[in-house]
Amino acid sequence: QGLKPIVPTESPALISGTTTKLASDLPATDSFLGKNKVPDLQKLFQKADGLPVHLKRGVPDKLLYRTTMALTIGGTIYCLVALYMASQPRNQ
């Protein structure tokens, strides 16, 4: 008798009638149809203008940075107030 294999030796039947294509089956020209933006972004981020990397793209980066800092400070204050209120005894 012995042990029976847990994994079936036959491949399971296809659920849908379509077959899938592997990435290696696709032609190289069909894989990406957009413009490569990496060289432009490399020029932008490597420019020696004294700004930190997280602020190099202008107003949107400043807005995200300031929003993140405001939420962080607000959350810290909220946690401290909640801890203070939890440490006080309740009045009966």
PDB file of C-alpha atoms in Angstrom:
ATOM      1  CA  GLN A   1       0.000   0.000   0.000  1.00  0.00           C
ATOM      2  CA  GLY A   2       2.405   2.716   1.165  1.00  0.00           C
ATOM      3  CA  LEU A   3       1.677   6.431   1.265  1.00  0.00           C
ATOM      4  CA  LYS A   4      -0.438   7.953  -1.464  1.00  0.00           C
ATOM      5  CA  PRO A   5       0.707  11.279  -2.964  1.00  0.00           C
ATOM      6  CA  ILE A   6      -1.277  14.268  -1.753  1.00  0.00           C
ATOM      7  CA  VAL A   7      -0.732  16.291  -4.908  1.00  0.00           C
ATOM      8  CA  PRO A   8      -2.615  14.908  -7.924  1.00  0.00           C
ATOM      9  CA  THR A   9      -0.375  13.839 -10.766  1.00  0.00           C
ATOM     10  CA  GLU A  10      -2.821  15.053 -13.437  1.00  0.00           C
ATOM     11  CA  SER A  11      -3.277  18.721 -14.204  1.00  0.00           C
ATOM     12  CA  PRO A  12      -6.674  20.106 -13.216  1.00  0.00           C
ATOM     13  CA  ALA A  13      -9.226  20.881 -15.904  1.00  0.00           C
ATOM     14  CA  LEU A  14      -9.484  24.474 -17.116  1.00  0.00           C
ATOM     15  CA  ILE A  15     -12.256  26.454 -15.457  1.00  0.00           C
ATOM     16  CA  SER A  16     -12.757  28.833 -18.357  1.00  0.00           C
ATOM     17  CA  GLY A  17     -12.224  28.115 -22.009  1.00  0.00           C
ATOM     18  CA  THR A  18      -9.561  30.802 -22.468  1.00  0.00           C
ATOM     19  CA  THR A  19      -5.884  30.096 -22.168  1.00  0.00           C
ATOM     20  CA  THR A  20      -3.434  32.427 -20.506  1.00  0.00           C
ATOM     21  CA  LYS A  21      -0.399  33.927 -22.194  1.00  0.00           C
ATOM     22  CA  LEU A  22       2.943  33.937 -20.490  1.00  0.00           C
ATOM     23  CA  ALA A  23       5.000  37.128 -20.457  1.00  0.00           C
ATOM     24  CA  SER A  24       7.664  35.386 -22.517  1.00  0.00           C
ATOM     25  CA  ASP A  25       5.095  34.656 -25.257  1.00  0.00           C
ATOM     26  CA  LEU A  26       4.313  38.338 -25.824  1.00  0.00           C
ATOM     27  CA  PRO A  27       6.329  40.274 -28.386  1.00  0.00           C
ATOM     28  CA  ALA A  28       8.667  42.887 -26.940  1.00  0.00           C
ATOM     29  CA  THR A  29       6.905  45.748 -28.772  1.00  0.00           C
ATOM     30  CA  ASP A  30       3.531  45.040 -27.130  1.00  0.00           C
ATOM     31  CA  SER A  31       4.791  44.993 -23.544  1.00  0.00           C
ATOM     32  CA  PHE A  32       4.887  48.790 -23.011  1.00  0.00           C
ATOM     33  CA  LEU A  33       3.292  51.443 -25.174  1.00  0.00           C
ATOM     34  CA  GLY A  34       3.960  54.578 -23.060  1.00  0.00           C
ATOM     35  CA  LYS A  35       6.896  56.981 -22.835  1.00  0.00           C
ATOM     36  CA  ASN A  36       9.725  56.113 -20.465  1.00  0.00           C
ATOM     37  CA  LYS A  37       9.703  58.808 -17.753  1.00  0.00           C
ATOM     38  CA  VAL A  38      12.643  57.480 -15.734  1.00  0.00           C
ATOM     39  CA  PRO A  39      15.389  59.627 -17.363  1.00  0.00           C
ATOM     40  CA  ASP A  40      13.338  62.801 -16.821  1.00  0.00           C
ATOM     41  CA  LEU A  41      12.694  61.935 -13.172  1.00  0.00           C
ATOM     42  CA  GLN A  42      16.367  61.073 -12.663  1.00  0.00           C
ATOM     43  CA  LYS A  43      17.348  64.537 -13.917  1.00  0.00           C
ATOM     44  CA  LEU A  44      14.795  66.145 -11.610  1.00  0.00           C
ATOM     45  CA  PHE A  45      15.749  64.229  -8.458  1.00  0.00           C
ATOM     46  CA  GLN A  46      19.526  64.434  -9.010  1.00  0.00           C
ATOM     47  CA  LYS A  47      19.551  68.210  -9.532  1.00  0.00           C
ATOM     48  CA  ALA A  48      21.681  69.936  -6.878  1.00  0.00           C
ATOM     49  CA  ASP A  49      19.221  72.611  -5.749  1.00  0.00           C
ATOM     50  CA  GLY A  50      19.431  72.027  -1.989  1.00  0.00           C
ATOM     51  CA  LEU A  51      15.900  70.656  -1.628  1.00  0.00           C
ATOM     52  CA  PRO A  52      15.280  67.305   0.048  1.00  0.00           C
ATOM     53  CA  VAL A  53      14.106  64.530  -2.276  1.00  0.00           C
ATOM     54  CA  HIS A  54      10.622  64.438  -0.775  1.00  0.00           C
ATOM     55  CA  LEU A  55      10.014  68.089  -1.788  1.00  0.00           C
ATOM     56  CA  LYS A  56      11.600  68.203  -5.264  1.00  0.00           C
ATOM     57  CA  ARG A  57       8.362  68.064  -7.287  1.00  0.00           C
ATOM     58  CA  GLY A  58       6.966  71.342  -5.987  1.00  0.00           C
ATOM     59  CA  VAL A  59       3.531  72.218  -4.600  1.00  0.00           C
ATOM     60  CA  PRO A  60       1.994  68.691  -4.556  1.00  0.00           C
ATOM     61  CA  ASP A  61       4.934  67.381  -2.525  1.00  0.00           C
ATOM     62  CA  LYS A  62       4.744  70.322  -0.102  1.00  0.00           C
ATOM     63  CA  LEU A  63       1.004  69.771   0.345  1.00  0.00           C
ATOM     64  CA  LEU A  64       1.470  66.051   1.047  1.00  0.00           C
ATOM     65  CA  TYR A  65       4.354  66.727   3.422  1.00  0.00           C
ATOM     66  CA  ARG A  66       2.477  69.372   5.416  1.00  0.00           C
ATOM     67  CA  THR A  67      -0.683  67.232   5.564  1.00  0.00           C
ATOM     68  CA  THR A  68       1.340  64.288   6.849  1.00  0.00           C
ATOM     69  CA  MET A  69       3.047  66.428   9.482  1.00  0.00           C
ATOM     70  CA  ALA A  70      -0.275  67.940  10.618  1.00  0.00           C
ATOM     71  CA  LEU A  71      -1.894  64.501  10.939  1.00  0.00           C
ATOM     72  CA  THR A  72       1.135  63.196  12.832  1.00  0.00           C
ATOM     73  CA  ILE A  73       1.150  66.085  15.304  1.00  0.00           C
ATOM     74  CA  GLY A  74      -2.641  65.945  15.687  1.00  0.00           C
ATOM     75  CA  GLY A  75      -2.549  62.188  16.290  1.00  0.00           C
ATOM     76  CA  THR A  76       0.195  62.562  18.878  1.00  0.00           C
ATOM     77  CA  ILE A  77      -1.760  65.225  20.749  1.00  0.00           C
ATOM     78  CA  TYR A  78      -4.925  63.093  20.588  1.00  0.00           C
ATOM     79  CA  CYS A  79      -3.058  60.074  22.005  1.00  0.00           C
ATOM     80  CA  LEU A  80      -1.587  62.130  24.844  1.00  0.00           C
ATOM     81  CA  VAL A  81      -5.008  63.569  25.742  1.00  0.00           C
ATOM     82  CA  ALA A  82      -6.565  60.072  25.645  1.00  0.00           C
ATOM     83  CA  LEU A  83      -3.811  58.728  27.910  1.00  0.00           C
ATOM     84  CA  TYR A  84      -4.300  61.615  30.335  1.00  0.00           C
ATOM     85  CA  MET A  85      -8.067  61.046  30.458  1.00  0.00           C
ATOM     86  CA  ALA A  86      -7.588  57.291  30.938  1.00  0.00           C
ATOM     87  CA  SER A  87      -5.213  57.867  33.848  1.00  0.00           C
ATOM     88  CA  GLN A  88      -7.686  60.013  35.808  1.00  0.00           C
ATOM     89  CA  PRO A  89     -10.091  58.266  38.224  1.00  0.00           C
ATOM     90  CA  ARG A  90     -13.791  58.374  37.394  1.00  0.00           C
ATOM     91  CA  ASN A  91     -16.167  60.412  39.573  1.00  0.00           C
ATOM     92  CA  GLN A  92     -18.996  58.352  41.099  1.00  0.00           C
TER      93      GLN A  92
END
